[in-house]
Coordinates of C-alpha atoms in Angstrom, one line a residue:
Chain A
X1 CA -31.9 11.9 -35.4
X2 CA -31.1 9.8 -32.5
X3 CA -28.6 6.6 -33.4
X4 CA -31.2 3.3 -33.2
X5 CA -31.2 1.9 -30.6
X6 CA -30.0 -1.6 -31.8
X7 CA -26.7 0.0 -33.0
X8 CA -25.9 1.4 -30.1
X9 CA -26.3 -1.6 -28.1
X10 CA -23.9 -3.6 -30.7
X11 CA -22.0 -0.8 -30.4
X12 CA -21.8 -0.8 -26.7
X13 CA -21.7 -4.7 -26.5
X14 CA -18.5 -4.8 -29.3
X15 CA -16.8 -2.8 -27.0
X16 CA -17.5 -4.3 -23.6
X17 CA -16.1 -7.4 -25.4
X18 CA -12.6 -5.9 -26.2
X19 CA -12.8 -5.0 -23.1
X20 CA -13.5 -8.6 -21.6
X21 CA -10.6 -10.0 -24.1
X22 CA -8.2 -7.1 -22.8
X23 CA -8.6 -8.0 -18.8
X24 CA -8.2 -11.6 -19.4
X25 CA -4.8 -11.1 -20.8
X26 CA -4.3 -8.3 -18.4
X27 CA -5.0 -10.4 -15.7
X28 CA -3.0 -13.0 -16.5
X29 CA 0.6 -11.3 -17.8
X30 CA 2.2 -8.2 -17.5
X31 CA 1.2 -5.5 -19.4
X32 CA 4.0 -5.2 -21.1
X33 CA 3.9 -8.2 -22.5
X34 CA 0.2 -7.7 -24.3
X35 CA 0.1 -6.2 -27.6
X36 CA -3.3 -4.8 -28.9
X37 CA -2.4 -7.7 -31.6
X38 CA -3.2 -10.2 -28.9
X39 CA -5.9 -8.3 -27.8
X40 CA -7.7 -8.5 -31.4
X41 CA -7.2 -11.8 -31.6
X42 CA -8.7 -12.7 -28.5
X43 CA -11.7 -10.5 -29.4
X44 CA -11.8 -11.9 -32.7
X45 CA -11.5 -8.4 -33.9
X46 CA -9.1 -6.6 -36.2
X47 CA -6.5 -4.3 -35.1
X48 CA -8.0 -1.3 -36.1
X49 CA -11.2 -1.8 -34.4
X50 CA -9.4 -2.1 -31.3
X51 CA -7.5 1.1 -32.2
X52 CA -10.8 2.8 -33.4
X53 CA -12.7 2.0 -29.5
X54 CA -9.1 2.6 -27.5
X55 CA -6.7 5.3 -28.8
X56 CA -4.0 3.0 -28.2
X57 CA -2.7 0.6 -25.2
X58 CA -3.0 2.6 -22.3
X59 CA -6.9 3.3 -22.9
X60 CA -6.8 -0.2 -23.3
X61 CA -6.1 -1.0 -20.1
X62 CA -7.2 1.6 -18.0
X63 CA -11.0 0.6 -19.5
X64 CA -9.8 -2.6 -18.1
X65 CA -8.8 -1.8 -15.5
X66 CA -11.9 0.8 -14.7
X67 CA -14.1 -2.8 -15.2
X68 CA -11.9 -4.9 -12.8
X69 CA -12.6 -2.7 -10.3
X70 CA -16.6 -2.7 -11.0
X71 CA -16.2 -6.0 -11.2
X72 CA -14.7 -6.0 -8.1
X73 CA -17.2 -4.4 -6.5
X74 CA -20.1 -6.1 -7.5
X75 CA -19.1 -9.3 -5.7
X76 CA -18.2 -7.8 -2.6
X77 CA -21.9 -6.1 -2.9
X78 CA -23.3 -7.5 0.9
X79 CA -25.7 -10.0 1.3
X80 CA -27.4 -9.1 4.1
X81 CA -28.2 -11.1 7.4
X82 CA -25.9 -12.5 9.3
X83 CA -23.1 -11.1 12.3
X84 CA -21.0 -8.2 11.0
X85 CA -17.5 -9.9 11.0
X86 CA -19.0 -13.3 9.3
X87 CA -19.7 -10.8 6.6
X88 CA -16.3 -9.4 6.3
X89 CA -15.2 -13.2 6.7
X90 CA -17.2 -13.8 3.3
X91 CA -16.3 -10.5 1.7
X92 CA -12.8 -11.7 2.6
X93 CA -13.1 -14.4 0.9
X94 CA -14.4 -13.2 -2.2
X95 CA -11.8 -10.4 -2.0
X96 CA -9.3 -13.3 -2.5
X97 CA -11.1 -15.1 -5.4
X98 CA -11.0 -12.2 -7.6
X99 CA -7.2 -11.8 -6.9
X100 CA -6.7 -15.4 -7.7
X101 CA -8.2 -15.0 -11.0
X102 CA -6.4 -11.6 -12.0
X103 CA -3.6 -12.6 -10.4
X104 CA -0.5 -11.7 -12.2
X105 CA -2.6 -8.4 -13.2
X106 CA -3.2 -8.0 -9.4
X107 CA 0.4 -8.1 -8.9
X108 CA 1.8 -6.2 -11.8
X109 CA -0.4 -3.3 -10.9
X110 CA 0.2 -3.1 -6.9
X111 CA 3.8 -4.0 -6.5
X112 CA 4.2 -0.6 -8.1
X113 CA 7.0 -1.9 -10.5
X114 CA 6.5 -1.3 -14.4
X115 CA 2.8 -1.1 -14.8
X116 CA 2.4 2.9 -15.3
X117 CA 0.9 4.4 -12.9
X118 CA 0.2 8.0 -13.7
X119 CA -2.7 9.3 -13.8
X120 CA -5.9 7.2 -14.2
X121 CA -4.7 5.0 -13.3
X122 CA -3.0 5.5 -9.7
X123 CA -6.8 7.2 -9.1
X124 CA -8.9 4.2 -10.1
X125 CA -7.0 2.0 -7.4
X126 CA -7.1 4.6 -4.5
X127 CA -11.0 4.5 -5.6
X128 CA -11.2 0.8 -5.1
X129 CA -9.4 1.2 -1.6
X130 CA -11.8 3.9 -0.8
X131 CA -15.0 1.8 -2.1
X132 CA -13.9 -0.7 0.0
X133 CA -13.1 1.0 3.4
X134 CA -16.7 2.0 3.1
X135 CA -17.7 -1.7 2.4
X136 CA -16.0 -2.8 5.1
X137 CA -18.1 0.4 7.5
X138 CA -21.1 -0.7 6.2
X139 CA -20.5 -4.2 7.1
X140 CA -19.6 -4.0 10.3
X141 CA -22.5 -0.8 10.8
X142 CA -19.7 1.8 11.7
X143 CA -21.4 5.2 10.2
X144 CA -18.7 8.3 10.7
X145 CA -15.6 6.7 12.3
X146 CA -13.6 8.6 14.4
X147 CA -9.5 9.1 13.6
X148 CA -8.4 6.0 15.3
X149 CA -11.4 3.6 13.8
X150 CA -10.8 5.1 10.8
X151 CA -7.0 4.8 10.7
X152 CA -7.4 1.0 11.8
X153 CA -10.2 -0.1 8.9
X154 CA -7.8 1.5 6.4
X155 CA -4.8 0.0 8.1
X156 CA -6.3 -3.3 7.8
X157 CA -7.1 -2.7 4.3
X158 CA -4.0 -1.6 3.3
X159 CA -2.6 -5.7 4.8
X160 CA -5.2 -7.6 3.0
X161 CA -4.0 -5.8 0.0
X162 CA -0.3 -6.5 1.0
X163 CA -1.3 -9.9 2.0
X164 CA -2.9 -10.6 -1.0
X165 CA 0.6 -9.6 -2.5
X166 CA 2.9 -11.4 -0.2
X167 CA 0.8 -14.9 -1.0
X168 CA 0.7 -14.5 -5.0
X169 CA 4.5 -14.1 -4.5
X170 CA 5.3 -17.3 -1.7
X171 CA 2.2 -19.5 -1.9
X172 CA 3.3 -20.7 1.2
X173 CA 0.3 -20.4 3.1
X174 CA -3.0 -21.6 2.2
X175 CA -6.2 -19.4 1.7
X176 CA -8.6 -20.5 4.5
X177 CA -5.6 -19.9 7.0
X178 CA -4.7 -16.9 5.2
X179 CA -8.6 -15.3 5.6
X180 CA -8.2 -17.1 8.9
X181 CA -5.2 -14.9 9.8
X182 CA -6.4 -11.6 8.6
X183 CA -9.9 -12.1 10.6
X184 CA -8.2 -12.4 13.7
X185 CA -5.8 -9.6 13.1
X186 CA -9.2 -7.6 11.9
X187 CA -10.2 -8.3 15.6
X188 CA -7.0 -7.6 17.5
X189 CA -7.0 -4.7 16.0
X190 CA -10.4 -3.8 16.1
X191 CA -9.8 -4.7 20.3
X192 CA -6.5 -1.9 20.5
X193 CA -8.9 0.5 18.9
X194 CA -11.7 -0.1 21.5
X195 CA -9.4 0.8 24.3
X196 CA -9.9 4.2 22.6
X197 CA -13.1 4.6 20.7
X198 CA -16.6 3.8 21.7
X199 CA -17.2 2.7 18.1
X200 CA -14.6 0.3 17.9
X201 CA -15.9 -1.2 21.6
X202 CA -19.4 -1.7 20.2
X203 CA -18.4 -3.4 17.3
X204 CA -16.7 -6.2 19.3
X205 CA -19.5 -6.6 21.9
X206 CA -21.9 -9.4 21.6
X207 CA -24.3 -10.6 19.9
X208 CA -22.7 -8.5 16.8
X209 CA -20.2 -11.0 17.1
X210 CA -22.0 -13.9 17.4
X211 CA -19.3 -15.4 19.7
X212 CA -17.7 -14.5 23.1
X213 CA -14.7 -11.2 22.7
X214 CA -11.8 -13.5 23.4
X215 CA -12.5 -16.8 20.6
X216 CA -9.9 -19.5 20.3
X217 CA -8.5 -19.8 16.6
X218 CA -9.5 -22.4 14.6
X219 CA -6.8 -24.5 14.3
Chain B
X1 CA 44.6 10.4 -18.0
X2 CA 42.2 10.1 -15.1
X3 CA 40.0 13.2 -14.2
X4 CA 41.8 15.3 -11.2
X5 CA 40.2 14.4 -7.7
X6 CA 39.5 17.8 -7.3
X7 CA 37.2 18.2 -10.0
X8 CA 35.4 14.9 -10.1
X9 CA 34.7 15.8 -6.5
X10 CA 33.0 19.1 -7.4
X11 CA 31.2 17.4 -10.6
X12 CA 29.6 15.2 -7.7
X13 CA 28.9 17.8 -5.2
X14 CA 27.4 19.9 -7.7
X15 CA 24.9 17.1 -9.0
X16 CA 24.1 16.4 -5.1
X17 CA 23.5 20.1 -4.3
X18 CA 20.5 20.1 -7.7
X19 CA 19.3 16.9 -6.5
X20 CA 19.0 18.7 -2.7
X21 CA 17.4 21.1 -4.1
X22 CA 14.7 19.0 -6.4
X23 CA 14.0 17.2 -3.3
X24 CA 13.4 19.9 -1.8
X25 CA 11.0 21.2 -4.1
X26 CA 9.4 17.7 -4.7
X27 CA 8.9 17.3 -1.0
X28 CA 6.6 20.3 -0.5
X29 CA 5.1 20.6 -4.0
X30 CA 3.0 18.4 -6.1
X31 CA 5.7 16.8 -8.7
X32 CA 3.5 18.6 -11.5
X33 CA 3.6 21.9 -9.3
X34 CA 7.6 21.4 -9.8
X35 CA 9.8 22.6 -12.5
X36 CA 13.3 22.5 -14.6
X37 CA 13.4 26.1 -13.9
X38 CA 12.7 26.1 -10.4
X39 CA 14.8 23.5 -9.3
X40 CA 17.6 25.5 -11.2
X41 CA 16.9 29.0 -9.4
X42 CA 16.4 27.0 -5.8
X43 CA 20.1 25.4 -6.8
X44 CA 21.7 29.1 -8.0
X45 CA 22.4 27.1 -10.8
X46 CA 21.5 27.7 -14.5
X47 CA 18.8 25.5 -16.1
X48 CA 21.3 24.5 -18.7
X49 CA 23.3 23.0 -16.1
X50 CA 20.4 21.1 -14.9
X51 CA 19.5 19.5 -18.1
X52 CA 23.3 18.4 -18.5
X53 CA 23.2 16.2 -15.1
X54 CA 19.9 15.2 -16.1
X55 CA 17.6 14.2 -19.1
X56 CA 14.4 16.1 -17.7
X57 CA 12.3 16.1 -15.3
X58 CA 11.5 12.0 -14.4
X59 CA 15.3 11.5 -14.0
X60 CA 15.8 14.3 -11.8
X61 CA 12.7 13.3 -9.9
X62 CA 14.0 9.9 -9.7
X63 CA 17.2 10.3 -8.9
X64 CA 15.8 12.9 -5.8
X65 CA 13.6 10.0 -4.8
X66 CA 16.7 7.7 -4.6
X67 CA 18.4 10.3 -2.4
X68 CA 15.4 10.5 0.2
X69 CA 15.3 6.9 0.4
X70 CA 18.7 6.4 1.2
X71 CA 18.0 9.3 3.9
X72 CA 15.7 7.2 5.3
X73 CA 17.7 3.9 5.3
X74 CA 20.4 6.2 7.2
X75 CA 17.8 7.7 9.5
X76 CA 16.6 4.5 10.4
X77 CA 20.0 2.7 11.0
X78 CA 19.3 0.5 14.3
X79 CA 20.6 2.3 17.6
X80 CA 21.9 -0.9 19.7
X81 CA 20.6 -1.6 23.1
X82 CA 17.5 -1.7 24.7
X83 CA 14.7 -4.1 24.1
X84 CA 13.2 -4.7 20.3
X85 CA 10.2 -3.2 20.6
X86 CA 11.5 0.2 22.3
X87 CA 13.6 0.2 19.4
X88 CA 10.5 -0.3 17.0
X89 CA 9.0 2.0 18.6
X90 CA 11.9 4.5 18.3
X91 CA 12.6 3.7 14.7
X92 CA 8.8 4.6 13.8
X93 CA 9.3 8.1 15.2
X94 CA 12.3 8.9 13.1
X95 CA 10.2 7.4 10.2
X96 CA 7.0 9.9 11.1
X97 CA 9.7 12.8 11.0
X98 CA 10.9 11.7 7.7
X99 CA 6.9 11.7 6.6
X100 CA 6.5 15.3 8.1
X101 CA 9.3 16.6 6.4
X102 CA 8.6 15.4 3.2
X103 CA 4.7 15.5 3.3
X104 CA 3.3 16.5 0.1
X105 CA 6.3 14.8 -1.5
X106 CA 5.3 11.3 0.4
X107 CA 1.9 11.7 -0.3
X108 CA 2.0 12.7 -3.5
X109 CA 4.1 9.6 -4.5
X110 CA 2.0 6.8 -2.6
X111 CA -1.0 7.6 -3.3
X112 CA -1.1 6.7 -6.4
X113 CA -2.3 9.9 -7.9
X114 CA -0.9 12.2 -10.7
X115 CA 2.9 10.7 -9.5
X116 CA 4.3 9.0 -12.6
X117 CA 4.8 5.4 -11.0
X118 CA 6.3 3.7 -14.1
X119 CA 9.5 1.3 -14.2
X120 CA 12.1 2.9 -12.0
X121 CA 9.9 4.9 -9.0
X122 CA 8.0 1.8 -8.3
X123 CA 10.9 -0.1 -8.2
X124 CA 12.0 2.6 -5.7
X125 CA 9.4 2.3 -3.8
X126 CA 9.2 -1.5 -3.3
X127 CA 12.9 -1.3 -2.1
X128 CA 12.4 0.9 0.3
X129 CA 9.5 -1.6 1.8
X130 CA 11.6 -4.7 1.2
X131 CA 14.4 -2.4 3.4
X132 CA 11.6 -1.9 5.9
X133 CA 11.2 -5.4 6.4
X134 CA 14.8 -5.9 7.0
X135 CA 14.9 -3.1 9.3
X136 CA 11.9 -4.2 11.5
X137 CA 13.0 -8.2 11.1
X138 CA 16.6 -6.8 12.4
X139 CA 15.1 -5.0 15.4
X140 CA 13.0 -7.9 16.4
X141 CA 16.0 -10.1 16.1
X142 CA 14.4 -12.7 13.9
X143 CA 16.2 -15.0 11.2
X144 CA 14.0 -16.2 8.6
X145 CA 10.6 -16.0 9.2
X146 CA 7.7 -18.0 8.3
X147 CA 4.9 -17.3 6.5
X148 CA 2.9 -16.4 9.3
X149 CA 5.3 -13.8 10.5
X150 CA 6.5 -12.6 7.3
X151 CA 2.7 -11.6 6.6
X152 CA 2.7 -9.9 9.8
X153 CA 5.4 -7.9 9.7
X154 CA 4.4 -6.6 5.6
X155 CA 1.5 -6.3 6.6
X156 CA 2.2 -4.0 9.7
X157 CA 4.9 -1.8 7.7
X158 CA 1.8 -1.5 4.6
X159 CA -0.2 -0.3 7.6
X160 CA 2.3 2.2 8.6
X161 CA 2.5 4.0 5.7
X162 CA -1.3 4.2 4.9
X163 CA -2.0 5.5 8.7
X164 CA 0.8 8.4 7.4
X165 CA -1.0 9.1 4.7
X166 CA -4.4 9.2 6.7
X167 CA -2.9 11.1 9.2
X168 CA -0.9 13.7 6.5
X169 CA -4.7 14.1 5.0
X170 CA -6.4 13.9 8.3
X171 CA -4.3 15.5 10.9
X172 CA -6.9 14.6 13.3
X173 CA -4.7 12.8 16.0
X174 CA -1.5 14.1 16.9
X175 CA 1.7 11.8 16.6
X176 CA 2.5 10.6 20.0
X177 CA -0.7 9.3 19.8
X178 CA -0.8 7.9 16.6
X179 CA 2.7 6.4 17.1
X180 CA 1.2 4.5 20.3
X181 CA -1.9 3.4 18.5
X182 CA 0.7 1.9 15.3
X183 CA 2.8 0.3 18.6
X184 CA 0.1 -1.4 19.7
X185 CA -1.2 -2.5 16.7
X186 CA 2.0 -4.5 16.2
X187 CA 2.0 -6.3 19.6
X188 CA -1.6 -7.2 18.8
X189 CA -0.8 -8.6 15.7
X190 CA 2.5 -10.4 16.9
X191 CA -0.1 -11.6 19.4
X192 CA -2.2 -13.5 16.8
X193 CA 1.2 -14.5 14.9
X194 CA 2.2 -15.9 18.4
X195 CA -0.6 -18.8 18.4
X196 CA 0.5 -20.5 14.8
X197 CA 4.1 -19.1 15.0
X198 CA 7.2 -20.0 17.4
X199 CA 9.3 -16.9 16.6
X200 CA 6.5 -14.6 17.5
X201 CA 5.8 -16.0 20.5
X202 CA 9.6 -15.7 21.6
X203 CA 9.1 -11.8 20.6
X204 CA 6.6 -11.2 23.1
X205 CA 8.3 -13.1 25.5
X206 CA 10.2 -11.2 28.5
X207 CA 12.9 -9.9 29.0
X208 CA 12.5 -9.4 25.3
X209 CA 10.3 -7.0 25.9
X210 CA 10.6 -5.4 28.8
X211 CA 7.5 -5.6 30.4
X212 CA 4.6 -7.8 31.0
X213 CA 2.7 -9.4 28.3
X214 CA -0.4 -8.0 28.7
X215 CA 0.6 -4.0 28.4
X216 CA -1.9 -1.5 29.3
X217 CA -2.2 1.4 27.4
X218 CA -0.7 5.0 28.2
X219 CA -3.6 6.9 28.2

């Protein structure tokens, strides 16, 4: 018959708890430097329960990694109301909150040095890149963008991702002037690619700004 | 006693002319696609042979993956005289030739799909951007830049290589076009670098650049 219902949540829950204790140390070290040992003792778990949920390390952290990304994505869900770039602004923001807190995780797995990226895993971070290219269309209402709208969101995601990089690895720049910076350069660009696409012009027209085309930085 | 020179140079040509051909191969096929075997028959060589220059199949990959990077670095070796940004401009040409010629290859390996990424290819690959900096900072003529400009200039070369890989997917805009729209980008975003950075505002000074500040576009 059909497993109760109560065991398969416990069941469900033991494992989404491994998983919790396996991003943590993720997130803070490189992966090499995680054991499943450390993983079980942060779950309060034995080794073999971790081994009988995860075939072995790099299940491990690819279910980790799979829930870093949902995570991800549910805080950069939108909240509605409000002009299309303050809602990147935000999104921008909370972008930069979750890299904070994965950080060295964030790193390990971007810089493209020894985290593994075969696979699984190379697909579940071009499926967060793609996830939020179309965040970033919906927010700013853009429904099929045409090449050079397209090229310049993804362009744009691409340097928030390598800006997220460069700052975990200088800290030389605080994070309001850091969101600050990539807004504006979300703007220049988004004026080059007006010049060519109708799209692009709307999107920087008033009152979907909220402000007049050419704004002053905040200084 | 030391090898003759004779031999040693024919022990090195011969391990150039298999990696030419693994490139090759690795440059039009998906890596998986891509075997011991055929990178043996491409050389006229005997897969024995192969397997005695390298271990497998990673460090034949990798080592063809050093060789096309070092074809780049040479491709993209700075052509003295005439003003930064023509040069920029020029430089990202030769790079989009490099891209076309190695397409399935480039896009295979960036993004971040069945491509093994572990240890030595991403290591690879972050030299080649780190190099890319350097190149770009050398053609601009600036020092040591800030964190402003630093961010700028990563960001710009991240931007590059995802608007290849949109346009090797794509193929919706042709290159002269896509070349200007990149170009234009990066004076937009030296632009905003400009108003919190000294060095970038020097960059879009003239004579610098060669023509007015405020560019319109070639249509």
């Amino acid at each position: 018959g059909a497993r109760p219902a109560r065991r398969r949540l416990s069941v469900d829950r033991r494992r989404e708890e491994l998983i919790a204790a396996a991003l943590e140390l993720f997130s803070r070290h490189d992966a090499e430097d995680v054991s499943i040992d450390d993983v079980a003792t942060a779950a309060g778990a034995s080794r073999a329960l971790v081994y009988h949920y995860f075939g072995g390390k790099q299940e491990l952290y690819v279910a980790a990694l799979r829930s870093a990304a949902k995570e991800l994505e549910a805080r950069l869900r939108p909240q509605e109301g409000g002009n299309p770039l303050d809602e990147l602004s935000r999104g921008l923001a909370r972008y930069f909150d979750f890299v904070e807190e994965h950080a060295a995780g964030f790193a390990a797995l971007l810089r493209g040095g020894p985290a593994n990226r075969a696979g699984e895993i190379g697909e579940i971070v071009d499926g967060v890149r793609q996830r939020l290219f179309r965040l970033v269309m919906n927010r700013l209402r853009v429904g099929v963008p045409g090449p050079v709208l397209r090229i310049t969101l993804r362009s744009w995601i691409a340097s928030v991702e390598t800006a997220g990089l460069d700052w975990l690895e200088h800290r030389d720049i605080d994070r309001p002037e850091l969101e600050r910076l990539l807004m504006d350069h979300m703007v220049a660009l988004l004026e080059v690619a007006a010049r060519r696409d109708q799209d692009a012009e709307h999107l920087l027209e008033s009152p979907r700004r909220g402000t007049d085309r050419v704004t002053p930085d905040d200084q």
